[in-house]
PDB file of C-alpha atoms in Angstrom:
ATOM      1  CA  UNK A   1       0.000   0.000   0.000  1.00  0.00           C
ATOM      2  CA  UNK A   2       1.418   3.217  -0.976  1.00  0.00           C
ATOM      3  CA  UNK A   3      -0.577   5.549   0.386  1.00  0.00           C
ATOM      4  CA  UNK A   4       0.286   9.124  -0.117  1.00  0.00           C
ATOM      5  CA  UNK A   5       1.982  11.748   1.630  1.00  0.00           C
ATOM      6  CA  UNK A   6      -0.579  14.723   1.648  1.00  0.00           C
ATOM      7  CA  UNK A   7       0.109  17.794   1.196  1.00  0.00           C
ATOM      8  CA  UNK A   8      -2.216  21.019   0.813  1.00  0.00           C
ATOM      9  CA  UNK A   9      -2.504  21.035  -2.674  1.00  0.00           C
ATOM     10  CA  UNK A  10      -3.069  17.600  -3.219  1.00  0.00           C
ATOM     11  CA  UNK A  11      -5.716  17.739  -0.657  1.00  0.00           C
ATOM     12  CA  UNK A  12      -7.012  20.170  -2.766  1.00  0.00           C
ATOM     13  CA  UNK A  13      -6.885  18.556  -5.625  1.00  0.00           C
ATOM     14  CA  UNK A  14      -8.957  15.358  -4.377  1.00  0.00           C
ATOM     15  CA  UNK A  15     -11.543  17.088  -3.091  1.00  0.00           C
ATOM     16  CA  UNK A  16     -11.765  19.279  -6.156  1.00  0.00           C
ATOM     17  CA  UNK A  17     -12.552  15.786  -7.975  1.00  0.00           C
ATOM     18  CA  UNK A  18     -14.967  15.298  -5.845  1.00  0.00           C
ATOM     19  CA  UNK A  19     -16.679  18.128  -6.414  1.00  0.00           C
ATOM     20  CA  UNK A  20     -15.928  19.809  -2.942  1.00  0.00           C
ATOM     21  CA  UNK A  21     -13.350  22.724  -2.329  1.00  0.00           C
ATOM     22  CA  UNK A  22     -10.725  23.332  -0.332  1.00  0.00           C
ATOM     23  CA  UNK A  23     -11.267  25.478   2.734  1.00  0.00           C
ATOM     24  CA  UNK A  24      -9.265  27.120   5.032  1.00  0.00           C
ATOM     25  CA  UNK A  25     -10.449  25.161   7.619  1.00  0.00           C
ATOM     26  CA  UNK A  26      -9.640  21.960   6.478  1.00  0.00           C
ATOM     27  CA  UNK A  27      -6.174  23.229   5.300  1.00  0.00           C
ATOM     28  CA  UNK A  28      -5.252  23.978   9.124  1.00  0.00           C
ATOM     29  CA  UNK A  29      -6.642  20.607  10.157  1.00  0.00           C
ATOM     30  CA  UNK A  30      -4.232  19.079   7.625  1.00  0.00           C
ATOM     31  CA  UNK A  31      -1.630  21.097   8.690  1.00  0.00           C
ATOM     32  CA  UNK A  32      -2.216  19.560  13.051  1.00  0.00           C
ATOM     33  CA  UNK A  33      -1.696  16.410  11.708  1.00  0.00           C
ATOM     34  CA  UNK A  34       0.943  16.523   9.700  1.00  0.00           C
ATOM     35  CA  UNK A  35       2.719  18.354  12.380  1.00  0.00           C
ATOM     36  CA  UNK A  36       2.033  16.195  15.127  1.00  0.00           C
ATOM     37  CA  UNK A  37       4.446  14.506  16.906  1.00  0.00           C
ATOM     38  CA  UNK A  38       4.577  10.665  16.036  1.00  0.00           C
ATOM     39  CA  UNK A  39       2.956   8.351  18.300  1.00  0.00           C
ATOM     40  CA  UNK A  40       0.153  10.805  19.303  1.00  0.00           C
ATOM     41  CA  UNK A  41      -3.759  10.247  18.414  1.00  0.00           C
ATOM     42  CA  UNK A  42      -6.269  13.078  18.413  1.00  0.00           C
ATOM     43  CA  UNK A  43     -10.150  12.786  19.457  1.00  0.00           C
ATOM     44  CA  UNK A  44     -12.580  15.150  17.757  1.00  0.00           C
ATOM     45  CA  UNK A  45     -13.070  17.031  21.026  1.00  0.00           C
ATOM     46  CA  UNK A  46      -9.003  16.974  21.354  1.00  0.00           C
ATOM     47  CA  UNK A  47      -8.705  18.705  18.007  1.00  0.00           C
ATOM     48  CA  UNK A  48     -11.166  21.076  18.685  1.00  0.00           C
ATOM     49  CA  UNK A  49     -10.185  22.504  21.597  1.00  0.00           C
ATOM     50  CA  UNK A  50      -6.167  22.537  20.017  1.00  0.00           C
ATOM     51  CA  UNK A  51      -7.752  24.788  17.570  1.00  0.00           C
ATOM     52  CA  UNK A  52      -9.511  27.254  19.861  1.00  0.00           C
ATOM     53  CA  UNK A  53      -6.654  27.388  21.405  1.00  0.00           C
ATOM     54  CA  UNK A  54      -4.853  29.252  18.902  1.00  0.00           C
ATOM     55  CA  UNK A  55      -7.567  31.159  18.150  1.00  0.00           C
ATOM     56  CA  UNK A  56      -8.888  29.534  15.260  1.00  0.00           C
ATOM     57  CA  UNK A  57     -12.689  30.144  14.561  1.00  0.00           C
ATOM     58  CA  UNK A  58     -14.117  26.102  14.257  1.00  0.00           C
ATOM     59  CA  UNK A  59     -17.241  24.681  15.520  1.00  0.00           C
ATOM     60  CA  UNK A  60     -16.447  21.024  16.893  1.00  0.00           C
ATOM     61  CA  UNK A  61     -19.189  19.671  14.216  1.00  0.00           C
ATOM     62  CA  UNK A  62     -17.222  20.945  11.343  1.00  0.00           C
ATOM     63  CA  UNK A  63     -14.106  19.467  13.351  1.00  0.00           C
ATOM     64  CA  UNK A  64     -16.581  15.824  13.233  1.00  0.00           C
ATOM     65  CA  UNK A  65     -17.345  16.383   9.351  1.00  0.00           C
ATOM     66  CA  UNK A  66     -13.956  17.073   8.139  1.00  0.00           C
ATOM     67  CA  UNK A  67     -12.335  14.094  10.378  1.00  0.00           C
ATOM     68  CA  UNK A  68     -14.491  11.676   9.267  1.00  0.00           C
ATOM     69  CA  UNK A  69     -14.279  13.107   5.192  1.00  0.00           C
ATOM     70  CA  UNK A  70     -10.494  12.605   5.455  1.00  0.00           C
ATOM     71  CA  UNK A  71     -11.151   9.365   6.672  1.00  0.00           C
ATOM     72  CA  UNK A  72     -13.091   8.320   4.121  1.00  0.00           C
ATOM     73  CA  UNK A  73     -10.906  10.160   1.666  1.00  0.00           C
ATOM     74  CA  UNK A  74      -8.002   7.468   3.354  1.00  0.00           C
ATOM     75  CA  UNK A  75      -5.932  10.681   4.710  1.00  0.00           C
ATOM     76  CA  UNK A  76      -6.209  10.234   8.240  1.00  0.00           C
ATOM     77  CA  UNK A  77      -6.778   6.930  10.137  1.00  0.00           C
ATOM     78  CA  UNK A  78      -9.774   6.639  12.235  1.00  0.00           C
ATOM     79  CA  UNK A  79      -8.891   4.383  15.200  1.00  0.00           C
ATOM     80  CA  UNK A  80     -10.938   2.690  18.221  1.00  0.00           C
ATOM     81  CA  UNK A  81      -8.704   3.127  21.100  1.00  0.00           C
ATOM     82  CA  UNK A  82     -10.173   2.449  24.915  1.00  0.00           C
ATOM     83  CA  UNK A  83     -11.386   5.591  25.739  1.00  0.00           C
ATOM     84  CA  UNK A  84     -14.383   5.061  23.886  1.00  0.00           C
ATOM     85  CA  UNK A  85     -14.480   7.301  21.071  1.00  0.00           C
ATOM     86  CA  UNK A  86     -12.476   7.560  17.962  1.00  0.00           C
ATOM     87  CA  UNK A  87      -8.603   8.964  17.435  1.00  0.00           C
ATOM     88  CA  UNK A  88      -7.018   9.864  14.267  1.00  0.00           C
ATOM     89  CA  UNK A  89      -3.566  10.360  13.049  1.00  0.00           C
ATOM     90  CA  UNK A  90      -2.051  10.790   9.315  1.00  0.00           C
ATOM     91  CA  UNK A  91      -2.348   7.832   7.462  1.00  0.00           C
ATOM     92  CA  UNK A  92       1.019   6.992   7.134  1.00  0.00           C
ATOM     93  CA  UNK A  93       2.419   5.572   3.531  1.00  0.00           C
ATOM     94  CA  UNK A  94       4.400   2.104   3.569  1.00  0.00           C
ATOM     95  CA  UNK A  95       7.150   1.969   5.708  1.00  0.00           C
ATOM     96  CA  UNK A  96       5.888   3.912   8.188  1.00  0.00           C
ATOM     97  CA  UNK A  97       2.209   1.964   8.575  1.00  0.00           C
ATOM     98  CA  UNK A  98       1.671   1.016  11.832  1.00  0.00           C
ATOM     99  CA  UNK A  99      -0.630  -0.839  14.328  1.00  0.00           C
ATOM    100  CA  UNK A 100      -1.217  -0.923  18.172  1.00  0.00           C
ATOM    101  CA  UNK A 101      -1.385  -2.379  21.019  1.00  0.00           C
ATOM    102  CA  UNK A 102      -3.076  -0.975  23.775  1.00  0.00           C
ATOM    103  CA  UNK A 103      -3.811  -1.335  27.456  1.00  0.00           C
ATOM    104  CA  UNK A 104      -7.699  -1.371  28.058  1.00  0.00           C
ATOM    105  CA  UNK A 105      -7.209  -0.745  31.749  1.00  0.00           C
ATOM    106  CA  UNK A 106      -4.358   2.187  32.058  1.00  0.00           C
ATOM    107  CA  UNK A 107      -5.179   3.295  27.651  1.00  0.00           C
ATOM    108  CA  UNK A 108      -1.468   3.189  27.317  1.00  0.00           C
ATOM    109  CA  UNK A 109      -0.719   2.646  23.740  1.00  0.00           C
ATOM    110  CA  UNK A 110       2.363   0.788  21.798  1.00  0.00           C
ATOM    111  CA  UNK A 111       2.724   1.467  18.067  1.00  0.00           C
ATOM    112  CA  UNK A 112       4.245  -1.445  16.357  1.00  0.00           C
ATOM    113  CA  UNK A 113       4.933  -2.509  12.510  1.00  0.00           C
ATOM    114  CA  UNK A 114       4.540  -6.077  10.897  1.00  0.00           C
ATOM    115  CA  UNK A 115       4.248  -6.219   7.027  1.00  0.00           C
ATOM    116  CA  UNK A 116       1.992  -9.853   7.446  1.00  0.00           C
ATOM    117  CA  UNK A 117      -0.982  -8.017   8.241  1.00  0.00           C
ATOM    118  CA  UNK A 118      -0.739  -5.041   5.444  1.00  0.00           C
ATOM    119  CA  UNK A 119       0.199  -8.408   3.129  1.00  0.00           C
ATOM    120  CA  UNK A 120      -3.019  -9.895   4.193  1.00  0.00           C
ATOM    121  CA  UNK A 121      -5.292  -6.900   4.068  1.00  0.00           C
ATOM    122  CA  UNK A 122      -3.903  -6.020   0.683  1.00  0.00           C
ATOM    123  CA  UNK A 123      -4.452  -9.176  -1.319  1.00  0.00           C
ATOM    124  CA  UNK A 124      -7.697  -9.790   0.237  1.00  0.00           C
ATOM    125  CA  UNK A 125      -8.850  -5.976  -0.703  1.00  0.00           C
ATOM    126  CA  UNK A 126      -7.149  -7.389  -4.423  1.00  0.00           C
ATOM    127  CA  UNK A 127      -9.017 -10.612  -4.819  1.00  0.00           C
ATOM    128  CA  UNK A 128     -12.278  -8.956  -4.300  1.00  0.00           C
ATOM    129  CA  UNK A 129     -11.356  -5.792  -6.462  1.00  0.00           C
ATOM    130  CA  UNK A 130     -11.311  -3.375  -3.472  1.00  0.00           C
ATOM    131  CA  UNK A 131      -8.461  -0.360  -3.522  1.00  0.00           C
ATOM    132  CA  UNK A 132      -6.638  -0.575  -0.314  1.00  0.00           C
ATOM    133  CA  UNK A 133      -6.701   2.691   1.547  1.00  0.00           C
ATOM    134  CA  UNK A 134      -6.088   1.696   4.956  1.00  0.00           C
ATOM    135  CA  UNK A 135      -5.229  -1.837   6.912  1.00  0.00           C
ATOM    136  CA  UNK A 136      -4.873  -1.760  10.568  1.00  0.00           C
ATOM    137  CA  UNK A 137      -4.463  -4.309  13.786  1.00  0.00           C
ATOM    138  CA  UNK A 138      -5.471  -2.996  17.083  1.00  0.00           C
ATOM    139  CA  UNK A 139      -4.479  -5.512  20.157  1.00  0.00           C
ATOM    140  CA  UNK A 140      -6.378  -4.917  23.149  1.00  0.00           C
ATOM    141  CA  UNK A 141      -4.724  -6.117  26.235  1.00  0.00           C
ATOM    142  CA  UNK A 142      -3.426  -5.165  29.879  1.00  0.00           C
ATOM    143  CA  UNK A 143       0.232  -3.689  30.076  1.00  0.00           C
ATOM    144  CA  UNK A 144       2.559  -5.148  33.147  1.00  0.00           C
ATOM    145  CA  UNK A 145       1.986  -2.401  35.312  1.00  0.00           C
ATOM    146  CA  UNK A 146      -1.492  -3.044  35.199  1.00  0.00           C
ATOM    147  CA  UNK A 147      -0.975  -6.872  35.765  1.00  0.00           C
ATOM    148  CA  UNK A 148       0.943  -6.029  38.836  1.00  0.00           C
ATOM    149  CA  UNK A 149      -1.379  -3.620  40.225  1.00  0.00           C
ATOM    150  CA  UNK A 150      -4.219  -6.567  39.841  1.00  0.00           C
ATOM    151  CA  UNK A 151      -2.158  -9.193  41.557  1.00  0.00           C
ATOM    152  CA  UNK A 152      -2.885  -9.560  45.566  1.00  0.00           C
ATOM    153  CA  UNK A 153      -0.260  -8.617  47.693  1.00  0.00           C
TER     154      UNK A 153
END
């Protein structure tokens, strides 16, 4: 999978295609995640308020609508961690696609490559005729701190 690395104007390219148009809005929400610092996941609600804090004018459903279009559009992952609600980050092109594992007690979570599952996803998505956007492994678990702390003294 070769996904690629987005940048501004082929954002707005895409969504050109598609008949929508780039706006200045979804430019700076581009623009967090490109910038964030690997290993970090953002909610909605943590996006939004990142925004408002430097003073950008967004309302936290236009923060939902664009998440979710770049999503779909295969820029940004949309991941189930334990908090219960969904985290994005920049869907990263081949080598840098990634899965995790995370602690359901604690929410700690380790990012961690193996090319068997893309392998998988990818000639499944082939066989039926599907284009691959995104392939991902999330293993719930509890960490060793968290097995300690559950262990009688």
């Amino acid at each position: 999978m070769n996904a690629p690395a987005y940048t501004a104007s082929s954002l707005k390219a895409e969504l050109n295609e598609r008949g929508w148009r780039m706006t200045a809005q979804r430019e700076t929400i581009l623009q967090v995640f490109q910038n964030l610092e690997r290993g970090k996941h953002l909610s909605a609600e943590d996006l939004y308020h990142l925004l408002k804090g430097q003073g950008e004018g967004i309302s936290l459903s236009t923060v939902y609508r664009t998440l979710k279009m770049m999503a779909r559009m295969g820029i940004l992952r949309e991941l189930e961690l334990a908090e219960g609600h969904k985290h994005y980050e920049l869907n990263q092109p081949h080598p840098h696609h990634h899965h995790h594992l995370l602690c359901v007690r604690c929410n700690k979570t380790i990012e961690f490559k193996t090319e068997s599952v893309l392998k998988t996803g990818m000639k499944v998505a082939q066989k039926e005729g599907y284009h691959l956007l995104d392939c991902q492994l999330t293993i719930h678990a509890v960490c060793p701190t968290c097995q300690r702390s559950l262990m009688p003294v």
